[in-house]
GROMACS .gro file of C-alpha atoms in nm:
model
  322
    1UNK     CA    1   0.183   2.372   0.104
    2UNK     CA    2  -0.104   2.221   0.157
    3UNK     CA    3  -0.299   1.893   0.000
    4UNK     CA    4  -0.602   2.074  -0.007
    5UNK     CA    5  -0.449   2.332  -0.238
    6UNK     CA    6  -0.418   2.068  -0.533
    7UNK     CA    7  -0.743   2.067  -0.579
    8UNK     CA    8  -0.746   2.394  -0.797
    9UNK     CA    9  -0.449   2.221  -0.997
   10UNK     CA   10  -0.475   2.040  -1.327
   11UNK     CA   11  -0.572   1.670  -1.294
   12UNK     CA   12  -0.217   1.495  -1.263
   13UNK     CA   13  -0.326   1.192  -1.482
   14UNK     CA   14  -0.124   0.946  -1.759
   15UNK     CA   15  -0.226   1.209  -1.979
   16UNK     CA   16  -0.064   1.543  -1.760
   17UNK     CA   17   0.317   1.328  -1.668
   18UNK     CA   18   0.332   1.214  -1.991
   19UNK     CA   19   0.380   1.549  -2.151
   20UNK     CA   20   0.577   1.646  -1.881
   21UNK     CA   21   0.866   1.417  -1.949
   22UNK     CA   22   1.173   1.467  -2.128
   23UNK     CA   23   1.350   1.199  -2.386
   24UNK     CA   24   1.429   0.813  -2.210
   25UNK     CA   25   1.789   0.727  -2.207
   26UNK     CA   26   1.911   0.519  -2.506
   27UNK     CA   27   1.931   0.144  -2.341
   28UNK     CA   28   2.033  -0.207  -2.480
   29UNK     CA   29   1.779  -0.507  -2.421
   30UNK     CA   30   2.036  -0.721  -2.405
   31UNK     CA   31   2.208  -0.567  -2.085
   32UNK     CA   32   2.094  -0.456  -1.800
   33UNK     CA   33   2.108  -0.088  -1.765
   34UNK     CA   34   2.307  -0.077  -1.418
   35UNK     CA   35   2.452  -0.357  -1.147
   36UNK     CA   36   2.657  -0.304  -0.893
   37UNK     CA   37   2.743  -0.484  -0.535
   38UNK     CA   38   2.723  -0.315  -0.191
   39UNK     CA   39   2.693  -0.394   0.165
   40UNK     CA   40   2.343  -0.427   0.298
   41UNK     CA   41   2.300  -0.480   0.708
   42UNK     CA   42   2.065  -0.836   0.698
   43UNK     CA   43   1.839  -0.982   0.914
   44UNK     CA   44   2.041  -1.177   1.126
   45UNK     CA   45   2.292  -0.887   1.216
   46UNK     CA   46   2.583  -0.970   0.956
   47UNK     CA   47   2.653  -0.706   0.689
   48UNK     CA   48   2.681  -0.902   0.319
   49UNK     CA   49   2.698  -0.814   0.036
   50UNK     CA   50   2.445  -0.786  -0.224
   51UNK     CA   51   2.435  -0.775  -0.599
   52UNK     CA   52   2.173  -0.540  -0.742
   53UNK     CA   53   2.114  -0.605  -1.085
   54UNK     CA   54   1.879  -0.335  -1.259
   55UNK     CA   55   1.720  -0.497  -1.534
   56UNK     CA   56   1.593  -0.325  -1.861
   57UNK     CA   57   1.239  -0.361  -1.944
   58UNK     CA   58   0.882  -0.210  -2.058
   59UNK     CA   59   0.758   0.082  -1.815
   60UNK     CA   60   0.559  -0.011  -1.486
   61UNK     CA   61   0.212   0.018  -1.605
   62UNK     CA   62   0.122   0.235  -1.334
   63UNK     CA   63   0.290   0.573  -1.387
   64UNK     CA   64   0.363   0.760  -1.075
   65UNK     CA   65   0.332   1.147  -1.015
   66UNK     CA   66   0.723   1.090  -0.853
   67UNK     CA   67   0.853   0.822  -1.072
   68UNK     CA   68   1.144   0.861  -1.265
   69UNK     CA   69   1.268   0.505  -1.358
   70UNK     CA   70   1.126   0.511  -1.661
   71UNK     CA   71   1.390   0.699  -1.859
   72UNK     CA   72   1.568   0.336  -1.862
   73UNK     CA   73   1.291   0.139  -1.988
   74UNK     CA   74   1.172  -0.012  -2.325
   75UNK     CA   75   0.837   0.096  -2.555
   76UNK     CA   76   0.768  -0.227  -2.615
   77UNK     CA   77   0.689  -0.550  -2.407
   78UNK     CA   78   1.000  -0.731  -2.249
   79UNK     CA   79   1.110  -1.075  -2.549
   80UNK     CA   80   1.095  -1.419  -2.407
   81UNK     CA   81   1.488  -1.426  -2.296
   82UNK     CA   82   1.600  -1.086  -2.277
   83UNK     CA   83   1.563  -1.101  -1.860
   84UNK     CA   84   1.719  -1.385  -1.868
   85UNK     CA   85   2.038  -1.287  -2.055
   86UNK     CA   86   2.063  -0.977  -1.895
   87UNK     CA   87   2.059  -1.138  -1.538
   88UNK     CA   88   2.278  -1.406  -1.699
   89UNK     CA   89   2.541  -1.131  -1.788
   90UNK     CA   90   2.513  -0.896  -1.506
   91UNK     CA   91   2.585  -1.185  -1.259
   92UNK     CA   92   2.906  -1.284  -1.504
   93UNK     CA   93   3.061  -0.931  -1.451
   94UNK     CA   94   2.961  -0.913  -1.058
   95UNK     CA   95   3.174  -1.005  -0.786
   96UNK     CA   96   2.985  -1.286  -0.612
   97UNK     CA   97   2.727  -1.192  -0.316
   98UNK     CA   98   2.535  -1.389  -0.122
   99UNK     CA   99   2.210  -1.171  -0.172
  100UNK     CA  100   2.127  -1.026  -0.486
  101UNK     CA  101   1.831  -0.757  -0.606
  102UNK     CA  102   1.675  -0.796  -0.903
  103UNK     CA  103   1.522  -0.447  -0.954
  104UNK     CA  104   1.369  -0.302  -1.273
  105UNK     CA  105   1.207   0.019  -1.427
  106UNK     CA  106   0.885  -0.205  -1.420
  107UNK     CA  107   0.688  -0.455  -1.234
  108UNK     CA  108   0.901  -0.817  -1.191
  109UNK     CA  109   0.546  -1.004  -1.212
  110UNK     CA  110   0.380  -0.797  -1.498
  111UNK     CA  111   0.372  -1.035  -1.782
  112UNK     CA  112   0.501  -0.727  -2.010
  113UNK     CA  113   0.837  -0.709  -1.852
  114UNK     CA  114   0.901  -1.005  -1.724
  115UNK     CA  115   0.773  -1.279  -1.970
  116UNK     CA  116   0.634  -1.527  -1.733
  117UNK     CA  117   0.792  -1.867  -1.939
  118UNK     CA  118   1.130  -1.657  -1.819
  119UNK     CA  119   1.095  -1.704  -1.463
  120UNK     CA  120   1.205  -2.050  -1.446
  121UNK     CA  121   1.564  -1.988  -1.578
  122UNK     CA  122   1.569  -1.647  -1.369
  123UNK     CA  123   1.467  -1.909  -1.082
  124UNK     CA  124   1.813  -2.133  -1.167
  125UNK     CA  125   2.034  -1.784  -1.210
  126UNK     CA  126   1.991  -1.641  -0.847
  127UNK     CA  127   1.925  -2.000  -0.735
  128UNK     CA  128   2.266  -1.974  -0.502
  129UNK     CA  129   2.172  -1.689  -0.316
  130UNK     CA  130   2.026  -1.657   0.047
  131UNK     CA  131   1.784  -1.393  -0.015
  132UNK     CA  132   1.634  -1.293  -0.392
  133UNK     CA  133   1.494  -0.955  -0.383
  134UNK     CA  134   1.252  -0.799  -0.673
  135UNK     CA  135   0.955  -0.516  -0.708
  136UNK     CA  136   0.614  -0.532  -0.751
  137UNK     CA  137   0.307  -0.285  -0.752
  138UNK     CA  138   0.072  -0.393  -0.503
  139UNK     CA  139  -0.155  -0.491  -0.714
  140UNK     CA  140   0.012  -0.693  -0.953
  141UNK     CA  141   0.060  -0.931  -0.634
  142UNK     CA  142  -0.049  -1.319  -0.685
  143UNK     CA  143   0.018  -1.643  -0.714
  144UNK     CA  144   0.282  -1.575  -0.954
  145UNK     CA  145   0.498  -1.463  -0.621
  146UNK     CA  146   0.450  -1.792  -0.494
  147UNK     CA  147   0.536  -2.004  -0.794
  148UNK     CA  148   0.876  -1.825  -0.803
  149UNK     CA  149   0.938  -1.818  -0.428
  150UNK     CA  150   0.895  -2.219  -0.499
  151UNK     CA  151   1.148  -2.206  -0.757
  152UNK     CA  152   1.462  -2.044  -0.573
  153UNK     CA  153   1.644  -2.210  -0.277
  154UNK     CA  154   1.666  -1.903  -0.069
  155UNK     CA  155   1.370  -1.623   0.059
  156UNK     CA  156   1.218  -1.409  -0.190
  157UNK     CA  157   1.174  -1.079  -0.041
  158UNK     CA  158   0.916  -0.845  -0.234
  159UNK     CA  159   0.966  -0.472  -0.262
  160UNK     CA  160   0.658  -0.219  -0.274
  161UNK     CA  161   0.586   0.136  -0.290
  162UNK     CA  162   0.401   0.222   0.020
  163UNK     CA  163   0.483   0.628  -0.046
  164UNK     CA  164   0.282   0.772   0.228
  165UNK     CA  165   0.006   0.681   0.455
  166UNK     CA  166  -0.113   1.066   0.397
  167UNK     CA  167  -0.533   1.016   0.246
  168UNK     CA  168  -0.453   1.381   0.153
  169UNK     CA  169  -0.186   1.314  -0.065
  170UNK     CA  170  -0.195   0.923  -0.186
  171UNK     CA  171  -0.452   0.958  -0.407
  172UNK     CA  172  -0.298   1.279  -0.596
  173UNK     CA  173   0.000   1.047  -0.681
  174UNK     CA  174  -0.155   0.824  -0.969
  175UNK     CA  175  -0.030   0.548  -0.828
  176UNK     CA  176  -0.352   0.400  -0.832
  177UNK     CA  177  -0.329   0.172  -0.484
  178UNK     CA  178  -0.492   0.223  -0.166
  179UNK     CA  179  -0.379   0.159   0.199
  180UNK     CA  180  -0.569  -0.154   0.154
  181UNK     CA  181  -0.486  -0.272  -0.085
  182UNK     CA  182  -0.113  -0.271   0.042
  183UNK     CA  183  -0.263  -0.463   0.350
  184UNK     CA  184  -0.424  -0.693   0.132
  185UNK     CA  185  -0.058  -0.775  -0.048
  186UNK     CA  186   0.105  -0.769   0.235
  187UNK     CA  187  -0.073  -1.015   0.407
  188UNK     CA  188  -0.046  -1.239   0.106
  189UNK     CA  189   0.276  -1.262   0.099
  190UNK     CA  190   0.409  -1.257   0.487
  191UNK     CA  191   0.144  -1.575   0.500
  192UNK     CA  192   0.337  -1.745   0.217
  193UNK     CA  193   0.685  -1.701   0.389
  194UNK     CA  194   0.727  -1.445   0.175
  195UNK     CA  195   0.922  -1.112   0.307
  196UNK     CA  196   0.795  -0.739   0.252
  197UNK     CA  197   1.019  -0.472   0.218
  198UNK     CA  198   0.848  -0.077   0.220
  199UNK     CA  199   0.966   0.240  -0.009
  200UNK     CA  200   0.836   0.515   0.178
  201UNK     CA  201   0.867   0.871   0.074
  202UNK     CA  202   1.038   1.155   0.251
  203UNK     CA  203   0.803   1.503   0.133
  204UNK     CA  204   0.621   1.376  -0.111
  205UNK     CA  205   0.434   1.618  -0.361
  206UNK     CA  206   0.197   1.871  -0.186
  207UNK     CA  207   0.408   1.836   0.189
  208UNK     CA  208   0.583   2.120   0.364
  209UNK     CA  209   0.904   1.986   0.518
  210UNK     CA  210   0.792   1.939   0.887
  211UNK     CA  211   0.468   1.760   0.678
  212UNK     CA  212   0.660   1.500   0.516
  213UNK     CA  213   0.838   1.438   0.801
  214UNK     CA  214   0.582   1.344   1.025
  215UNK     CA  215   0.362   1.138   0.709
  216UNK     CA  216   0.717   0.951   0.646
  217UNK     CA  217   0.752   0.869   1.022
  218UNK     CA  218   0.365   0.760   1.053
  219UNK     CA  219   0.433   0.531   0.704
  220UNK     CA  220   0.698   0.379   0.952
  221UNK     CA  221   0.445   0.309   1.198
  222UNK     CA  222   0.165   0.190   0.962
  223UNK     CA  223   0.431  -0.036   0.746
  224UNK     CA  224   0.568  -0.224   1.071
  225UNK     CA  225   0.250  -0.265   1.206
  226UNK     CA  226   0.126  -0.501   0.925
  227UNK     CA  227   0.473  -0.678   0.947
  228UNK     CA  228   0.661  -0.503   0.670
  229UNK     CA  229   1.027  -0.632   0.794
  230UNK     CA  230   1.288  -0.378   0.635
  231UNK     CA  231   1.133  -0.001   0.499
  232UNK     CA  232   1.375   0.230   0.302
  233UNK     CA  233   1.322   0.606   0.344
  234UNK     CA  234   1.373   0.745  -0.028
  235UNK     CA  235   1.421   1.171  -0.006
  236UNK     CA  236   1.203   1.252  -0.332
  237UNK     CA  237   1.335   1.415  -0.580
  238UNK     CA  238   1.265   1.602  -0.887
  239UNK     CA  239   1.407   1.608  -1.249
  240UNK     CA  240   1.070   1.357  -1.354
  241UNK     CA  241   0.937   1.643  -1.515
  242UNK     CA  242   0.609   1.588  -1.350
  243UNK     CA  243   0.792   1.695  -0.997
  244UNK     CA  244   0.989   1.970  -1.156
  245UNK     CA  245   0.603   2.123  -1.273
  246UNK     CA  246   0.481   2.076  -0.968
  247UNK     CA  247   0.780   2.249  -0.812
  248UNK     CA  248   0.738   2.535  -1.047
  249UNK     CA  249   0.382   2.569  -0.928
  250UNK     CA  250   0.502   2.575  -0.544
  251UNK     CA  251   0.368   2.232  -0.483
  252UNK     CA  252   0.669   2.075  -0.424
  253UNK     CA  253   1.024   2.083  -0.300
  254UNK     CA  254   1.266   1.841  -0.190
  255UNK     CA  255   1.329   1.730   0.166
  256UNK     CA  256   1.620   1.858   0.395
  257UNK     CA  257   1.900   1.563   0.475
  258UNK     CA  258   1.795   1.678   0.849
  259UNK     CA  259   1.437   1.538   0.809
  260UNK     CA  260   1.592   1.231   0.634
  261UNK     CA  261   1.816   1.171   0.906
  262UNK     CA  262   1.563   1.236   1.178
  263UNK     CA  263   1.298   0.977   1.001
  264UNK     CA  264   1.528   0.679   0.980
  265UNK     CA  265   1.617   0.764   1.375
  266UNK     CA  266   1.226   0.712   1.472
  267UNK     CA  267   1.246   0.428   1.230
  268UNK     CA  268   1.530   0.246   1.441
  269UNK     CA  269   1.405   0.389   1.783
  270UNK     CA  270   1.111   0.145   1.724
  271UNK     CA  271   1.283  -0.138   1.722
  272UNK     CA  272   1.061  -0.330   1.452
  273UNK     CA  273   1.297  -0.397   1.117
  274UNK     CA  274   1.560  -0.256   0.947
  275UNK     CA  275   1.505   0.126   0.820
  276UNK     CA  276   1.738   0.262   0.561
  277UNK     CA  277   1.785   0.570   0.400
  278UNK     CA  278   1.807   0.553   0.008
  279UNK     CA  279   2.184   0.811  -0.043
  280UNK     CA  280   2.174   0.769  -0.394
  281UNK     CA  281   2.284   1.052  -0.526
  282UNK     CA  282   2.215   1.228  -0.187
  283UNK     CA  283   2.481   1.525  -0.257
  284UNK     CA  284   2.231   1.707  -0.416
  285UNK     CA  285   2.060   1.745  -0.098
  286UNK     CA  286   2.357   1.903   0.027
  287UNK     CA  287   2.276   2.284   0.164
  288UNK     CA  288   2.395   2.305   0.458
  289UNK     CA  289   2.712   2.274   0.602
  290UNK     CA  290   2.624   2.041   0.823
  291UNK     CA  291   2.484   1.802   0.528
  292UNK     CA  292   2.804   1.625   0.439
  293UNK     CA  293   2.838   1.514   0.797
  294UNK     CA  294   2.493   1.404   0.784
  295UNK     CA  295   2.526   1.198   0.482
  296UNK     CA  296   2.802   0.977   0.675
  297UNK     CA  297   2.600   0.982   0.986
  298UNK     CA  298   2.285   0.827   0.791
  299UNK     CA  299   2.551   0.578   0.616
  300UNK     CA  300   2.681   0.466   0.888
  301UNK     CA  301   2.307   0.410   1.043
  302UNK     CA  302   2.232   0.210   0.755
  303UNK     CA  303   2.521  -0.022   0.799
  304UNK     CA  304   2.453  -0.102   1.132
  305UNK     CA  305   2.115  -0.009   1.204
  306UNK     CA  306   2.201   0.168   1.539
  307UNK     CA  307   2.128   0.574   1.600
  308UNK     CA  308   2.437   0.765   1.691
  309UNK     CA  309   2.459   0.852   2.078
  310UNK     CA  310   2.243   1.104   2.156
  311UNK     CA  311   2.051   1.021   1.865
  312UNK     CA  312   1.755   0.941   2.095
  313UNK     CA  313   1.588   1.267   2.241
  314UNK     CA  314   1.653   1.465   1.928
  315UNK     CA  315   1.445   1.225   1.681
  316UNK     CA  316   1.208   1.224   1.981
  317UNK     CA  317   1.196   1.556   2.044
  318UNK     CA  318   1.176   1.624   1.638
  319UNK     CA  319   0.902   1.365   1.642
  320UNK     CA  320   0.690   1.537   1.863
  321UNK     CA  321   0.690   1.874   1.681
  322UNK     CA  322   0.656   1.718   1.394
   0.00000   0.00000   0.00000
C-alpha cells in the first residue's frame, strides 16, 4: 500500500466524500450532542478532571478524506445563542471539573459555527476553569484566538489536526493545510501564551501498518519540535464512507492496537509533552488476544504518562524497524 498507488485512483475531492457518506444523525441545536467528564494527566503532573462538552454546529468547512464528525452537525450556519445555551446546559448537567473541552463537529473560530458576538458569554461560562480547550483548522487561526484567550481567566489551549508529516499522503487527505502552514499557526499561538495540542494519525489512508507507524512516530518528532506541548495519537478508523471506499479499493485498513501502543511509547520515551492515545471506542481494534491487555496498558500510559517497565527497548527496537 503505497502513496504512489493513489495516483491511478479517482480524485478524493468535496465532490468524491460527499457521495460517499451515509445519512447525519438526527441532533437538537439546542443541546449539545455529547458531554461527559474524565480524567486527563495535566501539565503539572496532577490527574483532573475535565469536562468535554461536544457542541452541535455547522460542518468544518474543510472536509477531510478521514473525518467522520460530521454525522452530528447542522446544514445550516450555527444562530447567535445556540453555543451558548448548549455550553450553558451541558455545564448544568456536568459534575464540576477544573478543565473543560469545548470540542465541536466544526471549527470553534469559523464564524459559521461559532457566531463570533457568542464568544463573549462562552468567555463568562468556562470562565472558572484552569485550562479552556477548543479546535481549530490551521488555517482558520487569528486574532480571534487571542481576543478569546483575553476573555477567560485560565489558558486556552488550541487543538489541531496535524494527521501526518507524510508529503506522500497529506495532500491526498483534502484537508487542504500544509506542514507550513501548521508552523505558521503554531507559532502564532505558542507566541501569544497560547498552548498547542496535536491530533496525529495512526495509518492514515494509503499506509501499510509498519508505514503508519513510523509517519505517526516522525509526526511526534516534527509536532514537539515546533513546541506542540500535548499530541494525541488517534488509530483511524473507517465507517466515514470515504474510508470504508478506500478500504474496499485496498487503500486502506485500520491500525493494529500494537502499533498504537508502540507510537505513544516513542512519544513518552522523548520526553517532550504529554502523548495520549485516543481509546474511544478502541474494542473494535480488538484482534488479538493480546489486545484487551493492550487497551489497559495504553490507559494506564495515558493516565500517567510513564511506559510500562520494559517498555523501553521494545518501542526502540520497533522504532528502528519501523
Amino acid at each position: 500500500m503505497k502513496p504512489e498507488t493513489a495516483g491511478a485512483l479517482p480524485r478524493m475531492d468535496d465532490e468524491w466524500i460527499l457521495s460517499r457518506r451515509g445519512p447525519r444523525a438526527t441532533v437538537d441545536p439546542q443541546r449539545a450532542y455529547a458531554c461527559l467528564v474524565e480524567p486527563e494527566y495535566q501539565r503539572d503532573g496532577r490527574l483532573e478532571d475535565v469536562a468535554t462538552i461536544f457542541i452541535t454546529n455547522k460542518e468544518c468547512p474543510f472536509r477531510c478524506l478521514m473525518c467522520d464528525l460530521w454525522t452530528h452537525t447542522t446544514r445550516t450556519r450555527s444562530r447567535p445563542g445556540m453555543v451558548i445555551e448548549q455550553i450553558r446546559h451541558a455545564l448544568s448537567e456536568l459534575a464540576p471539573a477544573p478543565h473543560v473541552k469545548l470540542y465541536n463537529a466544526g471549527n470553534f473560530f469559523d464564524a459559521q459555527a461559532v457566531p463570533p458576538t457568542d464568544l463573549p458569554d462562552i468567555a463568562r461560562l468556562v470562565k472558572c476553569h484552569r485550562t479552556v480547550i477548543i479546535e481549530c483548522h490551521p488555517r482558520l487561526v487569528n486574532d480571534r484566538c487571542t481576543a478569546f484567550a483575553d476573555l477567560i481567566d485560565g489558558r486556552l489551549e488550541v487543538a489541531m489536526g496535524l494527521e501526518t508529516v507524510d508529503l506522500g499522503v497529506l495532500p491526498l487527505l483534502n484537508k487542504r493545510m500544509t506542514l507550513d502552514d501548521y508552523r505558521k499557526a503554531a507559532e502564532f499561538l505558542l507566541a501569544r501564551g497560547i498552548g498547542v495540542r496535536a491530533f496525529i494519525l495512526l495509518r492514515a489512508p494509503f499506509q501499510s501498518e509498519a508505514d503508519g507507524l513510523h509517519w505517526a512516530m516522525r509526526s511526534l518528532d516534527w509536532a514537539f519540535s515546533i513546541g506542540v506541548e500535548c499530541c494525541v495519537v488517534i488509530p483511524t478508523r473507517p465507517g466515514n464512507g470515504a474510508l470504508d471506499a478506500l478500504q474496499g479499493m485496498g487503500q486502506f485498513s485500520p491500525p493494529q492496537l500494537a502499533s498504537l501502543e508502540t507510537a505513544v511509547e516513542y512519544g513518552l520515551s522523548l520526553g517532550r509533552g504529554r502523548v495520549f492515545a485516543d481509546l474511544w471506542d478502541a474494542h473494535r481494534f480488538i484482534v488479538e488476544a493480546e489486545d484487551a491487555a493492550r487497551i489497559d496498558r495504553i490507559a494506564q500510559m495515558n493516565a500517567t504518562q510513564c511506559r510500562p517497565s520494559g517498555a523501553g527497548t521494545k518501542a526502540k527496537g520497533r522504532a528502528a524497524r519501523a
